[in-house]
Short mmCIF file of C-alpha atoms in Angstrom, two decimals:
data_model
loop_
_atom_site.label_atom_id
_atom_site.label_comp_id
_atom_site.label_asym_id
_atom_site.label_seq_id
_atom_site.Cartn_x
_atom_site.Cartn_y
_atom_site.Cartn_z
CA UNK A 1 -14.07 20.43 7.42
CA UNK A 2 -13.93 17.17 9.37
CA UNK A 3 -12.53 14.27 7.28
CA UNK A 4 -14.22 10.88 7.65
CA UNK A 5 -12.40 7.55 7.34
CA UNK A 6 -13.91 4.07 7.09
CA UNK A 7 -12.02 0.80 7.55
CA UNK A 8 -14.34 -2.19 7.21
CA UNK A 9 -13.20 -5.64 6.06
CA UNK A 10 -16.57 -6.82 4.72
CA UNK A 11 -17.13 -5.25 1.29
CA UNK A 12 -20.94 -5.22 1.48
CA UNK A 13 -20.89 -3.71 4.97
CA UNK A 14 -18.32 -1.16 3.83
CA UNK A 15 -20.44 -0.11 0.86
CA UNK A 16 -23.53 0.20 3.07
CA UNK A 17 -21.67 2.28 5.65
CA UNK A 18 -20.15 4.46 2.92
CA UNK A 19 -23.60 5.18 1.49
CA UNK A 20 -25.02 6.02 4.93
CA UNK A 21 -22.24 8.49 5.61
CA UNK A 22 -22.29 10.13 2.18
CA UNK A 23 -26.09 10.52 2.40
CA UNK A 24 -25.91 11.97 5.91
CA UNK A 25 -23.24 14.49 4.92
CA UNK A 26 -25.42 15.69 2.05
CA UNK A 27 -28.84 15.64 3.78
CA UNK A 28 -27.71 16.95 7.18
CA UNK A 29 -25.24 19.39 5.58
CA UNK A 30 -22.48 18.26 7.89
CA UNK A 31 -19.17 20.08 7.48
CA UNK A 32 -17.50 16.76 6.66
CA UNK A 33 -15.93 14.95 3.74
CA UNK A 34 -15.55 11.21 3.22
CA UNK A 35 -11.78 10.99 2.82
CA UNK A 36 -11.27 7.22 2.58
CA UNK A 37 -13.31 4.01 2.58
CA UNK A 38 -11.13 0.91 2.59
CA UNK A 39 -10.87 -2.65 3.82
CA UNK A 40 -7.11 -2.36 4.26
CA UNK A 41 -5.99 -0.92 7.62
CA UNK A 42 -2.48 -0.33 6.29
CA UNK A 43 -3.88 1.95 3.60
CA UNK A 44 -5.45 4.10 6.30
CA UNK A 45 -2.22 4.10 8.34
CA UNK A 46 -0.27 5.21 5.26
CA UNK A 47 -2.61 8.19 4.89
CA UNK A 48 -2.18 9.41 8.46
CA UNK A 49 1.15 11.26 8.01
CA UNK A 50 -0.52 13.37 5.29
CA UNK A 51 -3.58 14.03 7.43
CA UNK A 52 -3.31 16.95 9.85
CA UNK A 53 -5.96 17.80 12.39
CA UNK A 54 -8.95 15.89 13.70
CA UNK A 55 -10.82 13.15 11.89
CA UNK A 56 -13.85 10.89 12.34
CA UNK A 57 -13.03 7.16 12.08
CA UNK A 58 -15.41 4.21 11.69
CA UNK A 59 -13.40 1.04 12.30
CA UNK A 60 -14.27 -2.63 12.14
CA UNK A 61 -12.51 -4.71 14.80
CA UNK A 62 -11.92 -7.85 12.75
CA UNK A 63 -10.06 -6.50 9.73
CA UNK A 64 -8.99 -9.85 8.29
CA UNK A 65 -5.34 -9.07 8.93
CA UNK A 66 -3.08 -11.19 11.15
CA UNK A 67 -0.91 -8.17 11.95
CA UNK A 68 -3.56 -5.58 12.77
CA UNK A 69 -7.04 -5.53 14.27
CA UNK A 70 -9.29 -2.52 14.75
CA UNK A 71 -7.97 -1.74 18.21
CA UNK A 72 -4.39 -1.75 16.98
CA UNK A 73 -5.40 0.44 14.05
CA UNK A 74 -6.97 2.88 16.52
CA UNK A 75 -3.67 3.01 18.43
CA UNK A 76 -1.86 3.92 15.19
CA UNK A 77 -4.43 6.64 14.49
CA UNK A 78 -3.92 8.09 17.98
CA UNK A 79 -0.24 8.66 17.22
CA UNK A 80 -1.27 11.23 14.62
CA UNK A 81 -4.70 12.29 15.79
CA UNK A 82 -4.99 12.27 19.59
CA UNK A 83 -8.25 14.25 19.55
CA UNK A 84 -10.11 12.53 16.70
CA UNK A 85 -13.39 10.62 17.04
CA UNK A 86 -13.11 6.82 16.83
CA UNK A 87 -16.18 4.59 16.49
CA UNK A 88 -15.90 0.81 16.45
CA UNK A 89 -18.47 -1.07 14.35
CA UNK A 90 -18.40 -4.82 14.91
CA UNK A 91 -20.27 -8.07 15.47
CA UNK A 92 -18.21 -8.76 18.58
CA UNK A 93 -20.22 -7.28 21.43
CA UNK A 94 -18.10 -9.18 23.94
CA UNK A 95 -14.99 -7.19 23.02
CA UNK A 96 -16.29 -3.76 23.99
CA UNK A 97 -14.20 -3.76 27.18
CA UNK A 98 -11.06 -3.84 24.99
CA UNK A 99 -11.52 -0.16 24.15
CA UNK A 100 -10.34 0.54 27.70
CA UNK A 101 -7.51 -2.00 27.51
CA UNK A 102 -6.11 -0.33 24.37
CA UNK A 103 -6.75 3.19 25.77
CA UNK A 104 -8.02 4.69 22.53
CA UNK A 105 -11.00 6.64 23.96
CA UNK A 106 -13.69 5.49 21.54
CA UNK A 107 -16.71 7.71 20.99
CA UNK A 108 -19.00 4.69 20.51
CA UNK A 109 -19.05 0.92 20.07
CA UNK A 110 -21.78 -0.12 17.62
CA UNK A 111 -22.97 -3.67 17.02
CA UNK A 112 -23.67 -3.93 13.29
CA UNK A 113 -26.00 -6.97 13.31
CA UNK A 114 -29.09 -4.76 13.64
CA UNK A 115 -29.28 -2.62 10.48
CA UNK A 116 -31.76 -0.13 11.93
CA UNK A 117 -29.64 0.38 15.04
CA UNK A 118 -26.53 0.75 12.92
CA UNK A 119 -28.25 3.39 10.78
CA UNK A 120 -29.36 5.45 13.78
CA UNK A 121 -26.14 5.14 15.78
CA UNK A 122 -23.90 6.16 12.88
CA UNK A 123 -26.00 9.29 12.36
CA UNK A 124 -25.94 10.02 16.10
CA UNK A 125 -22.13 9.73 16.18
CA UNK A 126 -21.78 12.09 13.23
CA UNK A 127 -24.08 14.62 14.89
CA UNK A 128 -22.15 14.37 18.14
CA UNK A 129 -18.81 14.88 16.40
CA UNK A 130 -20.17 17.86 14.45
CA UNK A 131 -21.56 19.47 17.62
CA UNK A 132 -18.40 18.94 19.63
CA UNK A 133 -16.18 20.42 16.94
CA UNK A 134 -18.53 23.39 16.55
CA UNK A 135 -19.17 24.08 20.23
CA UNK A 136 -16.01 23.05 22.04
CA UNK A 137 -13.67 25.96 21.55
CA UNK A 138 -10.71 24.05 22.97
CA UNK A 139 -10.80 21.84 19.90
CA UNK A 140 -10.09 24.86 17.74
CA UNK A 141 -7.14 26.08 19.81
CA UNK A 142 -4.39 23.82 18.60
CA UNK A 143 -1.54 24.28 16.17
CA UNK A 144 -1.03 21.03 14.28
CA UNK A 145 2.17 20.33 12.40
CA UNK A 146 4.16 17.45 10.96
CA UNK A 147 7.56 16.88 12.53
CA UNK A 148 8.39 13.84 10.37
CA UNK A 149 6.68 11.28 8.16
CA UNK A 150 5.79 9.32 11.28
CA UNK A 151 5.00 12.04 13.78
CA UNK A 152 2.47 14.86 13.97
CA UNK A 153 2.26 17.19 16.98
CA UNK A 154 -0.73 19.12 18.31
CA UNK A 155 0.31 22.09 20.47
CA UNK A 156 -2.14 24.24 22.42
CA UNK A 157 -1.98 27.79 21.07
CA UNK A 158 -1.90 29.20 24.60
CA UNK A 159 1.20 27.10 25.34
CA UNK A 160 3.13 28.56 22.40
CA UNK A 161 5.45 31.46 23.24
CA UNK A 162 6.83 32.24 19.79
CA UNK A 163 8.07 30.88 16.48
CA UNK A 164 11.45 31.74 15.03
CA UNK A 165 13.34 30.79 11.90
CA UNK A 166 15.90 28.08 12.67
CA UNK A 167 19.59 28.15 11.72
CA UNK A 168 18.84 25.14 9.50
CA UNK A 169 17.45 26.33 6.18
CA UNK A 170 13.69 25.86 5.63
CA UNK A 171 13.13 25.04 9.32
CA UNK A 172 11.24 26.80 12.11
CA UNK A 173 11.53 26.43 15.88
CA UNK A 174 8.38 26.44 18.00
CA UNK A 175 9.13 27.71 21.52
CA UNK A 176 6.50 26.40 23.92
CA UNK A 177 6.02 26.65 27.65
CA UNK A 178 7.13 23.05 28.07
CA UNK A 179 9.27 22.26 25.03
CA UNK A 180 10.94 23.40 21.85
CA UNK A 181 10.30 21.64 18.56
CA UNK A 182 12.11 22.19 15.26
CA UNK A 183 10.31 21.29 12.05
CA UNK A 184 10.20 22.12 8.35
CA UNK A 185 8.08 25.16 7.58
CA UNK A 186 7.93 28.84 6.72
CA UNK A 187 6.81 31.64 9.00
CA UNK A 188 4.68 33.08 6.22
CA UNK A 189 2.65 29.86 5.99
CA UNK A 190 2.50 29.41 9.77
CA UNK A 191 1.21 32.95 10.24
CA UNK A 192 -1.88 32.10 8.20
CA UNK A 193 -2.68 29.14 10.49
CA UNK A 194 -2.72 31.17 13.71
CA UNK A 195 -5.34 33.34 15.39
CA UNK A 196 -5.27 37.00 16.34
CA UNK A 197 -3.22 36.29 19.47
CA UNK A 198 -0.13 35.91 17.30
CA UNK A 199 1.81 38.77 15.73
CA UNK A 200 4.63 38.86 13.18
CA UNK A 201 6.96 41.33 14.87
CA UNK A 202 10.06 40.60 12.82
CA UNK A 203 10.92 38.73 9.64
CA UNK A 204 12.29 35.96 11.86
CA UNK A 205 9.73 35.95 14.70
CA UNK A 206 6.03 35.44 15.37
CA UNK A 207 5.09 36.03 19.02
CA UNK A 208 2.09 35.06 21.09
CA UNK A 209 0.89 38.37 22.53
CA UNK A 210 -0.71 36.56 25.48
CA UNK A 211 2.70 35.37 26.63
CA UNK A 212 4.63 38.64 26.39
CA UNK A 213 6.09 39.74 29.73
CA UNK A 214 7.88 42.96 28.80
CA UNK A 215 8.73 45.20 25.83
CA UNK A 216 11.85 47.26 25.27
CA UNK A 217 10.96 49.43 22.29
CA UNK A 218 14.36 51.18 22.35
CA UNK A 219 16.29 47.94 21.87
CA UNK A 220 13.57 46.17 19.92
CA UNK A 221 13.42 43.32 22.44
CA UNK A 222 10.29 41.35 23.34
CA UNK A 223 10.70 39.42 26.59
CA UNK A 224 8.44 36.40 26.91
CA UNK A 225 6.85 35.00 30.06
CA UNK A 226 9.59 32.34 30.42
CA UNK A 227 12.41 34.89 30.17
CA UNK A 228 13.33 34.20 26.55
CA UNK A 229 13.85 37.16 24.24
CA UNK A 230 12.51 37.77 20.76
CA UNK A 231 13.28 40.71 18.53
CA UNK A 232 10.98 43.18 16.81
CA UNK A 233 11.59 45.79 14.16
CA UNK A 234 11.30 49.41 15.26
CA UNK A 235 8.20 49.77 13.08
CA UNK A 236 6.40 46.61 14.12
CA UNK A 237 7.06 46.81 17.85
CA UNK A 238 4.81 49.88 18.00
CA UNK A 239 1.73 47.72 17.43
CA UNK A 240 2.69 45.54 20.38
CA UNK A 241 2.92 48.62 22.57
CA UNK A 242 -0.67 49.69 21.87
#
């Protein structure tokens, strides 16, 4: 389910936009949920560390805050959600070029002075986001996890070699093609978040079958494509050999 966030300084505009979106979700049966509607950009920022995965964001540019405008809010969102859909809704048509200056890759830039146009464009953006999430398989192929209260990482499943329990209690190490990341988690929970390419071959390891280079069933060793070794129990390694 795609969460939807609204940050609009004008209360009447925010209420109108909230109603549009809630009605569209119900009538169009979008697989979405309105997660937050606020006039405070810092409230949205505070929610981001708890939000994992992609979202749909409708942001005003003038947020009535000296320390944060809509573009700066979008930059904060991108730290946690690099693949989410950002739509700017504003009266400032002349600032549209700033979406490129801030490098936030906005899905749309809607001028809210024309109510009919606003109504149609919001619906069009929601449809586009729904279709892209449903049809673009690459958007489904990420493992998303929180490294700290201020950092969330999205790792391509195909780039993950294996997970192993870390020496530090309650932590797991993700071994990727390009990096290793240690974070708090349990293999049992992680296993449920992965697709059929991944296999729990040992109580301390989950391997990506696509990235296995060689098996040594006698020693219970699984050699990955980068030369690293994992271990598998004598019982579980048999399934990898099939």
